[in-house]
XYZ file of C-alpha atoms in Angstrom:
689
model
C -3.348 34.754 15.334
C -3.216 37.392 13.060
C -0.605 37.620 10.476
C -0.213 40.980 10.475
C 0.124 41.120 14.131
C 2.717 38.150 13.634
C 4.691 40.184 11.594
C 4.691 43.668 14.223
C 5.563 41.675 16.827
C 8.671 39.613 15.013
C 9.982 43.079 14.833
C 9.558 44.008 18.565
C 12.785 43.722 20.443
C 11.137 42.420 22.748
C 10.351 39.144 21.110
C 13.040 36.789 21.257
C 14.297 34.524 17.908
C 13.051 31.514 19.924
C 9.443 32.747 20.004
C 9.277 34.057 16.504
C 10.355 30.563 15.458
C 7.376 28.855 17.782
C 4.760 31.087 16.087
C 6.092 29.811 12.892
C 5.689 26.584 13.521
C 2.609 27.061 14.698
C 1.112 27.370 11.578
C 2.118 23.743 11.113
C -0.425 23.236 13.608
C -3.259 25.787 13.544
C -3.496 26.757 9.907
C -4.333 30.604 9.579
C -8.402 31.199 8.640
C -9.013 32.034 5.531
C -8.418 35.339 4.338
C -10.556 37.381 1.737
C -10.281 35.978 -2.004
C -7.938 37.236 -4.098
C -8.665 38.022 -7.979
C -5.763 36.677 -8.845
C -4.928 33.923 -6.163
C -8.520 31.838 -7.020
C -9.009 28.613 -9.028
C -8.995 29.382 -12.466
C -11.574 28.031 -14.753
C -10.620 26.442 -18.678
C -11.411 29.025 -20.846
C -13.017 26.313 -22.702
C -14.989 24.397 -20.293
C -18.174 25.027 -21.775
C -18.547 21.207 -21.984
C -17.549 20.582 -18.518
C -19.797 17.486 -16.842
C -21.604 18.821 -13.601
C -19.965 16.557 -10.541
C -22.472 16.279 -7.435
C -19.063 16.322 -4.496
C -21.299 15.596 -2.013
C -22.721 12.415 -3.693
C -19.589 11.376 -5.191
C -17.414 11.583 -1.885
C -20.309 9.863 -0.522
C -19.627 6.521 -2.758
C -15.846 6.983 -2.235
C -15.707 6.963 1.473
C -17.291 3.668 2.644
C -19.061 2.475 5.819
C -15.974 3.372 8.309
C -15.951 7.289 7.574
C -17.521 7.633 11.201
C -14.690 6.230 13.025
C -12.030 8.243 10.265
C -13.455 11.203 11.023
C -12.853 10.401 15.021
C -9.363 9.663 14.721
C -9.025 12.982 13.346
C -10.819 14.817 15.003
C -9.115 13.706 18.344
C -5.536 14.440 16.884
C -6.726 17.913 15.983
C -7.318 18.743 19.547
C -4.092 17.553 20.260
C -1.443 20.176 19.055
C 0.914 18.600 21.527
C 0.024 15.025 19.392
C 0.959 16.578 16.080
C 4.406 15.714 14.121
C 6.032 18.869 13.660
C 8.802 19.289 10.113
C 11.904 18.527 11.307
C 11.321 16.322 14.658
C 14.521 14.570 14.985
C 14.901 10.843 15.220
C 14.812 10.011 18.944
C 11.666 13.063 19.342
C 9.883 11.482 16.520
C 10.210 7.563 17.808
C 8.895 8.664 21.578
C 6.138 10.965 19.920
C 5.182 8.143 17.667
C 4.559 5.815 21.219
C 2.712 8.433 22.593
C 0.559 8.785 19.879
C -0.344 5.151 19.901
C -0.875 5.041 23.336
C -3.359 8.069 23.205
C -5.351 6.799 20.452
C -6.333 3.526 22.651
C -6.068 4.721 25.801
C -7.268 8.471 25.543
C -9.309 8.077 22.390
C -10.683 4.555 23.405
C -9.783 3.575 19.672
C -8.913 -0.875 19.734
C -7.962 -1.671 16.316
C -6.773 -4.905 17.323
C -10.612 -5.756 18.010
C -10.707 -5.786 14.207
C -7.915 -7.430 12.638
C -9.407 -10.825 12.614
C -13.472 -9.707 12.954
C -13.781 -6.255 10.909
C -10.562 -6.047 9.145
C -12.189 -3.384 6.620
C -12.344 -1.328 9.837
C -9.299 -2.161 10.792
C -7.819 -0.592 7.346
C -10.259 2.137 7.634
C -8.476 3.083 11.169
C -5.004 2.497 9.816
C -5.811 4.679 6.711
C -6.595 7.619 9.294
C -3.481 7.198 11.398
C -1.324 7.315 8.565
C -2.562 10.069 7.382
C -1.854 11.695 10.876
C 1.895 10.517 10.363
C 3.043 7.640 8.430
C 5.504 6.080 11.149
C 2.598 6.112 13.581
C 0.571 4.168 11.035
C 3.976 1.553 10.276
C 4.197 1.279 13.887
C 0.292 1.041 14.602
C 0.750 -2.306 12.179
C 3.829 -3.576 13.924
C 1.763 -3.757 17.023
C -1.584 -5.289 15.947
C -1.348 -6.442 12.470
C 2.226 -8.049 12.478
C 3.164 -8.982 16.605
C -0.601 -9.241 17.158
C -2.193 -10.465 14.324
C 1.154 -13.665 14.368
C -0.582 -14.555 18.045
C -3.981 -14.675 16.420
C -3.643 -16.450 13.516
C -0.465 -18.436 14.339
C -1.199 -19.395 17.362
C -4.552 -20.901 19.455
C -6.765 -20.368 22.201
C -4.191 -20.807 25.033
C -2.346 -17.713 23.327
C -5.134 -15.830 22.992
C -5.854 -15.708 26.072
C -3.094 -14.464 27.532
C -1.873 -12.563 25.005
C -4.855 -10.776 23.785
C -5.556 -8.168 26.092
C -1.635 -6.688 26.907
C -1.241 -6.549 22.848
C -4.727 -4.657 22.488
C -4.109 -2.135 25.715
C -0.025 -1.567 24.671
C 0.862 -3.577 28.219
C 2.547 -5.926 25.807
C 4.143 -3.973 22.688
C 6.266 -6.206 20.361
C 7.826 -7.070 17.185
C 7.697 -9.116 14.523
C 10.997 -11.047 13.593
C 10.701 -12.378 10.381
C 13.689 -10.646 8.291
C 17.258 -11.596 8.899
C 20.331 -9.850 7.586
C 21.170 -12.509 5.157
C 17.490 -13.609 4.181
C 14.505 -11.153 3.565
C 12.503 -12.303 0.516
C 13.275 -16.295 1.078
C 11.862 -16.859 4.239
C 12.003 -20.618 4.102
C 15.739 -19.880 4.137
C 15.947 -18.617 7.630
C 18.867 -19.704 9.520
C 18.022 -18.742 12.937
C 16.790 -21.926 15.250
C 14.507 -23.051 17.875
C 15.825 -26.341 19.133
C 13.717 -28.614 21.745
C 15.087 -29.640 25.054
C 13.005 -32.446 26.376
C 14.436 -32.495 29.516
C 13.436 -29.219 30.827
C 10.617 -28.728 28.418
C 11.594 -25.938 26.861
C 12.775 -24.321 22.995
C 16.505 -22.817 23.099
C 16.146 -19.744 20.479
C 19.783 -19.551 19.011
C 21.320 -17.053 16.170
C 24.363 -19.422 14.683
C 25.941 -16.728 12.564
C 25.695 -13.483 11.895
C 23.661 -13.691 8.731
C 20.877 -14.934 10.997
C 20.366 -11.681 12.873
C 17.342 -10.515 12.950
C 17.295 -7.309 10.976
C 14.942 -3.986 10.444
C 12.733 -5.353 13.166
C 9.970 -2.774 13.944
C 9.111 -2.119 17.897
C 12.645 -3.901 18.682
C 15.075 -0.616 18.851
C 13.187 1.098 21.919
C 9.525 -0.370 22.673
C 9.070 -4.085 22.150
C 8.961 -6.519 25.082
C 7.982 -9.649 23.039
C 9.205 -10.474 19.157
C 6.999 -13.314 17.529
C 10.333 -14.891 16.350
C 10.638 -17.410 12.972
C 13.116 -19.874 13.058
C 13.335 -23.402 12.284
C 11.910 -25.969 14.143
C 14.601 -28.495 15.741
C 13.560 -31.777 16.940
C 16.262 -34.143 18.455
C 15.585 -37.762 16.840
C 17.630 -41.391 17.810
C 18.623 -41.999 14.183
C 21.560 -41.468 13.119
C 20.926 -37.586 12.111
C 20.262 -36.680 15.560
C 17.929 -33.940 14.400
C 15.146 -33.652 12.464
C 14.569 -29.764 10.669
C 10.395 -29.308 10.739
C 10.553 -26.403 8.659
C 10.243 -22.877 9.936
C 7.632 -21.970 12.669
C 6.683 -18.897 14.931
C 7.583 -18.404 18.676
C 6.893 -15.972 21.097
C 9.860 -14.772 22.527
C 9.885 -11.959 25.529
C 13.208 -9.465 24.731
C 12.869 -7.143 27.629
C 11.905 -6.844 31.172
C 8.112 -5.956 31.526
C 8.789 -3.776 34.247
C 12.360 -2.439 34.018
C 12.415 -2.816 29.885
C 15.804 -4.038 30.509
C 17.069 -6.348 28.087
C 16.732 -9.990 28.922
C 19.639 -12.325 29.593
C 20.777 -14.154 25.840
C 19.112 -11.502 24.087
C 21.159 -8.776 22.113
C 19.356 -5.774 20.575
C 20.949 -2.904 18.690
C 19.390 -0.067 16.891
C 19.154 0.101 12.892
C 19.803 3.856 13.277
C 18.488 6.911 11.189
C 16.640 5.613 7.756
C 15.623 7.579 4.247
C 11.854 7.269 5.935
C 9.912 6.405 8.918
C 12.091 7.258 11.607
C 9.305 7.330 13.862
C 9.424 3.657 13.639
C 12.086 2.322 15.978
C 14.021 -0.529 14.090
C 16.395 -2.411 15.549
C 18.564 -6.003 14.989
C 18.247 -9.220 17.475
C 20.555 -11.878 18.293
C 19.701 -14.872 20.553
C 22.239 -16.961 22.110
C 20.516 -19.854 23.495
C 17.337 -17.995 24.712
C 15.026 -20.807 26.513
C 11.237 -20.560 26.037
C 8.430 -22.944 27.291
C 7.037 -25.238 24.676
C 3.809 -23.073 24.888
C 5.071 -20.360 23.733
C 5.320 -22.190 20.375
C 2.281 -20.748 18.094
C 0.800 -24.307 16.862
C -2.008 -23.613 14.797
C -0.556 -25.260 12.079
C 2.433 -27.999 13.937
C 2.533 -28.865 17.308
C 5.623 -30.606 19.550
C 4.225 -32.690 22.819
C 5.931 -33.076 25.576
C 8.106 -36.163 25.058
C 8.953 -33.959 21.718
C 6.516 -36.020 19.163
C 5.593 -33.632 16.252
C 1.722 -33.301 15.331
C 0.149 -31.634 12.436
C -3.059 -31.722 9.915
C -0.306 -31.028 7.153
C 1.190 -33.517 5.753
C 4.238 -31.954 4.337
C 6.952 -28.540 5.555
C 6.243 -26.785 2.074
C 2.454 -26.931 3.256
C 2.422 -25.870 6.589
C 5.287 -23.345 5.250
C 1.963 -22.239 3.056
C -0.753 -21.774 5.600
C 1.432 -19.772 7.626
C 2.216 -17.136 4.996
C -1.307 -17.432 4.450
C -2.622 -15.969 7.547
C -0.184 -13.649 7.023
C -1.229 -11.798 4.054
C -3.035 -8.962 5.435
C 0.266 -6.991 6.090
C -0.052 -6.401 2.102
C -3.377 -5.697 2.195
C -3.077 -3.269 4.034
C -0.079 -1.817 2.510
C -1.749 -1.685 -1.187
C -5.024 0.218 0.432
C -2.869 2.324 2.461
C -0.222 3.415 -0.558
C -3.432 4.276 -2.322
C -3.848 6.657 0.348
C -0.003 8.618 -0.029
C -1.417 8.559 -4.195
C -4.705 10.611 -3.305
C -2.872 12.775 -0.715
C -0.008 13.707 -3.252
C -2.640 13.976 -6.415
C -5.071 16.418 -4.310
C -1.638 18.796 -3.331
C -0.741 18.923 -6.767
C -4.059 19.285 -8.731
C -5.135 22.049 -6.787
C -1.185 23.887 -7.081
C -1.998 23.104 -10.245
C -5.391 25.097 -10.695
C -4.630 27.866 -8.304
C -0.572 28.781 -10.095
C -0.406 30.770 -13.385
C 2.435 30.298 -15.792
C 2.519 32.663 -18.651
C -0.184 32.910 -21.431
C -1.312 35.198 -24.733
C 0.306 38.439 -25.097
C -1.072 41.306 -23.658
C -3.651 38.581 -21.626
C -3.495 37.008 -18.031
C -1.340 34.148 -17.048
C -2.976 31.145 -17.167
C -3.134 28.373 -14.540
C -0.831 25.451 -15.512
C -3.077 22.617 -15.926
C -4.677 24.283 -18.821
C -1.190 23.196 -20.397
C -1.238 19.815 -22.145
C 2.141 18.953 -20.599
C 0.663 19.063 -17.308
C -3.091 17.879 -17.639
C -1.005 14.315 -19.107
C 1.231 14.346 -15.729
C -1.424 14.481 -13.535
C -5.190 13.434 -15.332
C -4.118 9.890 -15.766
C -2.766 9.862 -12.191
C -5.847 11.330 -10.725
C -7.758 8.564 -12.832
C -5.409 5.820 -11.524
C -6.129 6.956 -7.712
C -9.919 5.956 -8.041
C -8.882 2.960 -9.897
C -6.897 1.879 -7.431
C -9.049 3.124 -4.683
C -11.889 0.298 -5.948
C -9.181 -2.358 -6.669
C -7.954 -2.157 -3.354
C -11.701 -2.267 -1.671
C -12.238 -5.081 -3.389
C -8.757 -6.422 -2.176
C -10.350 -5.561 1.695
C -13.658 -7.504 0.599
C -11.935 -10.435 -0.290
C -9.570 -10.513 2.520
C -12.369 -9.738 5.022
C -14.421 -13.256 3.235
C -11.338 -15.170 3.753
C -10.956 -14.211 7.629
C -14.651 -15.629 7.857
C -14.748 -18.413 5.676
C -11.041 -20.108 5.616
C -11.493 -21.400 2.304
C -8.881 -22.951 0.729
C -9.381 -21.792 -2.897
C -10.377 -17.948 -1.208
C -6.764 -18.278 0.496
C -5.420 -18.901 -3.020
C -7.009 -16.173 -4.989
C -6.398 -13.259 -1.543
C -2.290 -14.650 -2.106
C -2.611 -13.554 -5.620
C -4.228 -10.903 -5.921
C -2.687 -9.250 -2.846
C 0.616 -10.208 -4.262
C -0.090 -8.374 -7.308
C -2.267 -5.172 -6.227
C 0.675 -4.324 -3.521
C 3.413 -4.480 -6.109
C 1.464 -2.754 -8.673
C 0.050 -0.046 -6.914
C 2.821 0.703 -4.799
C 5.186 0.804 -7.444
C 3.284 3.580 -9.326
C 2.545 5.412 -6.391
C 6.190 5.689 -5.549
C 7.321 7.170 -9.099
C 3.649 8.973 -8.999
C 5.122 11.050 -5.610
C 8.032 12.386 -7.251
C 6.195 13.430 -10.256
C 4.176 15.276 -8.601
C 6.835 17.176 -6.617
C 7.751 18.026 -10.224
C 4.694 19.354 -11.238
C 4.733 21.570 -8.171
C 8.047 23.399 -9.114
C 9.946 24.706 -6.596
C 7.191 25.011 -4.249
C 7.183 21.359 -4.358
C 10.684 21.144 -2.853
C 9.876 22.632 0.260
C 9.746 20.313 3.363
C 6.167 21.679 4.667
C 4.538 20.558 0.919
C 4.653 17.265 1.944
C 6.001 15.577 -1.246
C 9.383 14.915 0.163
C 8.185 13.477 3.539
C 5.405 11.157 1.716
C 8.251 10.341 -0.951
C 10.697 9.132 1.854
C 7.999 7.389 4.071
C 6.206 5.186 1.227
C 9.602 4.547 -0.391
C 9.961 1.450 1.867
C 6.585 0.210 0.705
C 7.891 -1.199 -2.064
C 10.203 -3.328 -0.318
C 8.766 -4.801 2.788
C 5.813 -7.100 3.522
C 7.416 -8.546 0.493
C 9.577 -7.390 -2.027
C 7.565 -6.014 -5.377
C 9.620 -7.699 -7.698
C 9.327 -11.302 -6.264
C 5.748 -10.529 -5.402
C 5.185 -10.145 -9.179
C 6.956 -13.315 -9.914
C 4.201 -15.040 -7.354
C 1.434 -13.679 -9.642
C 3.337 -14.687 -12.539
C 3.607 -18.370 -11.262
C 0.069 -18.532 -10.288
C -1.109 -17.404 -13.707
C 1.342 -20.369 -15.416
C -0.288 -23.248 -13.137
C -3.959 -22.021 -13.676
C -2.631 -21.846 -17.772
C -1.415 -25.644 -17.092
C -4.675 -26.610 -15.232
C -6.977 -25.022 -17.643
C -5.446 -27.269 -20.723
C -5.479 -30.090 -17.823
C -8.819 -29.899 -17.749
C -9.161 -28.426 -13.962
C -11.049 -25.277 -12.516
C -10.291 -21.950 -12.641
C -10.080 -19.904 -9.528
C -12.149 -16.586 -9.089
C -9.161 -14.373 -9.938
C -8.129 -15.679 -13.259
C -11.470 -17.016 -14.483
C -11.473 -14.724 -17.478
C -8.722 -16.874 -18.892
C -10.762 -19.601 -19.601
C -12.708 -17.561 -22.237
C -9.213 -15.455 -23.309
C -7.499 -19.210 -24.134
C -10.195 -19.592 -26.206
C -10.859 -16.448 -27.728
C -8.261 -13.638 -27.542
C -5.764 -15.705 -29.113
C -7.526 -16.090 -31.998
C -6.728 -13.685 -35.125
C -7.859 -10.147 -34.527
C -10.759 -9.767 -36.019
C -9.746 -7.229 -39.038
C -13.331 -5.295 -38.991
C -12.975 -4.412 -35.212
C -9.441 -3.418 -35.602
C -10.415 -0.450 -37.221
C -13.719 0.221 -35.599
C -12.903 4.302 -34.535
C -15.369 5.700 -33.258
C -15.546 7.007 -30.099
C -18.570 4.504 -28.721
C -16.888 1.735 -29.731
C -13.330 3.507 -27.576
C -15.178 4.028 -24.679
C -16.980 0.609 -24.743
C -16.089 -1.056 -21.426
C -15.803 -4.194 -23.336
C -13.549 -3.049 -26.405
C -11.522 -1.968 -23.072
C -11.306 -4.620 -20.935
C -11.338 -7.085 -24.031
C -7.821 -5.485 -25.197
C -6.610 -5.525 -21.741
C -7.354 -9.109 -21.518
C -6.451 -9.845 -24.786
C -2.466 -8.206 -24.109
C -2.570 -10.802 -20.618
C -3.206 -13.713 -22.786
C -0.517 -13.220 -25.161
C 1.976 -12.397 -22.665
C 0.822 -15.874 -20.917
C 0.926 -17.429 -24.224
C 3.983 -16.444 -24.960
C 6.058 -17.044 -21.992
C 4.875 -20.638 -21.661
C 5.942 -21.138 -24.755
C 9.439 -19.589 -24.249
C 9.748 -21.167 -20.729
C 9.297 -25.217 -21.768
C 11.411 -24.369 -24.652
C 14.606 -23.133 -22.303
C 13.717 -25.459 -19.869
C 15.086 -28.177 -21.962
C 18.660 -26.418 -21.812
C 18.917 -24.383 -18.908
C 16.728 -26.674 -16.299
C 13.548 -24.802 -14.746
C 15.692 -22.168 -12.855
C 17.728 -21.069 -15.570
C 14.418 -20.855 -17.753
C 12.350 -18.819 -15.207
C 15.616 -16.651 -15.037
C 15.785 -16.293 -19.012
C 11.988 -15.271 -18.698
C 12.198 -12.961 -15.822
C 11.397 -9.715 -17.260
C 9.019 -11.565 -19.786
C 7.476 -12.987 -16.304
C 6.810 -9.493 -14.397
C 5.438 -8.026 -17.696
C 2.642 -10.851 -17.779
C 2.054 -10.031 -14.225
C 1.658 -6.266 -14.573
C -0.650 -7.145 -17.498
C -2.315 -9.263 -15.390
C -2.982 -7.084 -12.932
C -3.981 -3.706 -14.489
C -6.818 -6.434 -16.145
C -8.175 -6.685 -12.387
C -7.826 -3.234 -11.607
C -9.615 -2.112 -14.798
C -12.620 -5.087 -14.210
C -12.746 -3.587 -10.676
C -13.064 0.032 -11.862
C -15.857 -0.802 -14.472
C -17.823 -2.293 -12.293
C -17.583 0.387 -9.511
C -18.991 2.616 -12.141
C -21.283 0.745 -13.209
C -22.764 0.269 -9.569
C -22.784 3.591 -8.661
C -26.329 4.750 -7.760
C -26.093 8.585 -9.120
C -26.456 9.229 -12.338
C -24.155 12.509 -12.226
C -21.093 11.114 -10.218
C -21.783 7.401 -12.561
C -20.907 10.265 -15.496
C -17.789 11.472 -14.207
C -16.672 8.084 -13.093
C -17.307 6.672 -16.337
C -15.304 9.543 -17.736
C -12.582 9.127 -15.307
C -12.483 5.121 -16.318
C -11.995 5.746 -20.057
C -9.466 7.784 -19.359
C -7.457 5.244 -17.165
C -8.384 2.688 -19.709
C -7.484 4.685 -23.035
C -4.376 5.757 -21.252
C -3.412 2.492 -20.360
C -3.818 1.431 -24.341
C -2.392 4.159 -25.747
C 0.994 3.735 -23.432
C 0.971 0.110 -25.071
C -0.147 0.617 -28.386
C 2.998 -0.919 -29.762
C 1.670 -4.244 -28.522
C -1.532 -4.353 -30.071
C 0.241 -2.920 -33.644
C 2.305 -5.631 -33.845
C -0.468 -8.444 -33.736
C -3.098 -6.258 -36.087
C -5.131 -5.849 -32.961
C -5.283 -2.464 -33.856
C -5.090 -1.027 -37.159
C -3.130 2.597 -37.715
C -6.185 4.616 -38.072
C -7.709 2.958 -34.602
C -4.220 3.976 -33.133
C -4.538 7.799 -33.845
C -8.134 7.845 -32.749
C -7.328 6.189 -29.391
C -4.550 9.069 -29.168
C -6.852 11.820 -29.615
C -9.566 10.917 -27.487
C -6.914 10.220 -24.780
C -5.769 13.436 -25.283
C -9.606 14.944 -25.609
C -10.501 12.635 -22.134
C -7.113 14.549 -20.271
C -8.669 17.967 -21.024
C -12.108 16.628 -19.907
C -10.812 15.346 -16.552
C -8.766 18.181 -15.936
C -12.303 20.583 -15.843
C -13.523 18.483 -13.090
C -10.233 17.988 -11.442
C -11.002 19.989 -8.386
C -14.178 18.553 -7.863
C -12.633 14.987 -8.540
C -9.752 15.345 -6.071
C -12.689 16.556 -3.735
C -14.472 13.548 -4.273
C -11.388 11.695 -2.050
C -13.152 13.444 0.886
C -9.920 13.680 2.706
C -9.743 16.052 5.599
C -8.151 19.321 5.176
C -5.098 18.475 7.733
C -4.362 15.473 5.282
C -4.056 18.019 2.384
C -2.351 20.453 4.523
C 0.297 21.721 2.025
C 0.178 25.806 2.312
C 0.596 25.510 -1.758
C -2.223 23.573 -2.311
C -5.151 26.129 0.081
C -6.495 28.130 -2.229
C -6.356 32.165 -1.128
C -4.921 31.879 1.505
C -2.426 29.923 0.562
C 0.943 32.132 -0.126
C -0.348 34.173 3.266
C 0.644 31.046 4.887
C 3.464 29.721 2.741
C 5.261 33.220 3.410
C 4.796 33.668 7.222
C 6.116 30.268 7.386
C 9.249 31.239 6.479
C 9.773 34.800 7.946
C 8.443 37.272 6.010
């Protein structure tokens, strides 16, 4: 489209207002071709960039992209070739829901990409697909996850061969769109407190699914309001007995419950479905509420991998207690957390890329009678964005490691590995999504008024991502799980037990880091020392170990008077800080390892610079902790601050290359303010000039 021609056409009386609007909206789908670079709009080079590192963008992006880039590019190309499947700004809720379903069907049936086949057999490929899909439309990414990871994953992970044989093809080809009905109105995080019941009737060989009160209504169930035909319903399994109690509660189990007719889509008898309505974000996902009134399902609809009921009503399980069965069930569902942590990093990369490119482009103020300077040359803008850019890289490598461990867990089914992945996924999901949520607002602010325009994406990214902090485990609850695991490892260590892989550094920590800090090392302030990965990782782990020791002592003290629950609540903020510190230690360890393993020397040098900024920025932000225990002397604290500022400046000099290293498709970072010289031409045409 010729932009000049568009302006001329808009002035012609024969062109209606509607056609003008269509022309403007088409710019969302088909960006204007690059115009001749304007000398005033080219990205500026910092005046003091004499010591700028060289960055090989091809080598860096090759190291970052991973082995599944081909299928991601295929997905991006497919949707770029289909304007009818692209989500316009300002789409209504109902239109968005139908569009998401069309997008998902097109992906599976036209592009021939079948994500369900990789959920168990190749999780890394599955998460790569979801990352690419989420960049097209976050609602589409969540809807895909509900269908294949939650509904489909529950059938594969909690069911047995008979369930796979019956449902796999229908889930895979979308003939059987389904839901994951766990959350209730009164119970979200406390899954063991669910009130929905599944009572076995030995006369008819059926389970009767009931919602006993309003608080037990299944709530926020994705795919339920419009498209779902089945639901995996989590309910207490109730068996009749011959004793005085009459019934026995066997704990929470999962059941396949049809909710709509496969042909007419009419709601089935005994089932009530209500629409949860318009949300803050993700309005392409049809969240609904489900109530069951004596809904009968065959006994075979119990997903019976961890517990089964025979024809005569006898219960059998390889796991001896309700708690062990519950833990095994939730352990198989941890993939949702892995996926959210991985996807959240994608949000962070997109927002940082837009903000950095805008900041390189945007000029404001400058020395008297000299040209204005790039706003990324201002120290305040560097302090906002450069640590965030460093965190994007750190989180990338940490979540890659998480996906790798999760893939190993699905193949090996090792009990210790399951426990490690559970703790690691809880910490990374909570930490990364909380950080990204704050960063999205910071990136919007860093782009000034232009960041507030919907076309520049920060609003939709922020709104769609916000719920990541809540679903698949509330972040505060997940961090408590990490803290509880740390305390268990701490206890086991002193009882001579073996530490699991995720926590094995604690063995050395308890013996070394808790001793009196070395007064000589506390005063070392050379750049070589501060940039030594050993110093950085030791500092992170020292803080974690101090927090662990002190909170354990506090819990022992308070439990004597308050009991275990009261003591935990009294120390809760301390426990959350402990979990956060441990997660940061894991992230830094994986970043250091990734730098070491990078095969290209030029890229390795760039990653080392970014890793140093990530580490020292965190140490400086918590410098009070290190000063309080004399881990860092005053002169060393000043040196850390100065070096952190210097590293911010150095990372700024290669910021453009670093965001290019993410290798994000142009359509993903399509905000006009981030599109270099043609940005303002497209941006002004968007609003009608």
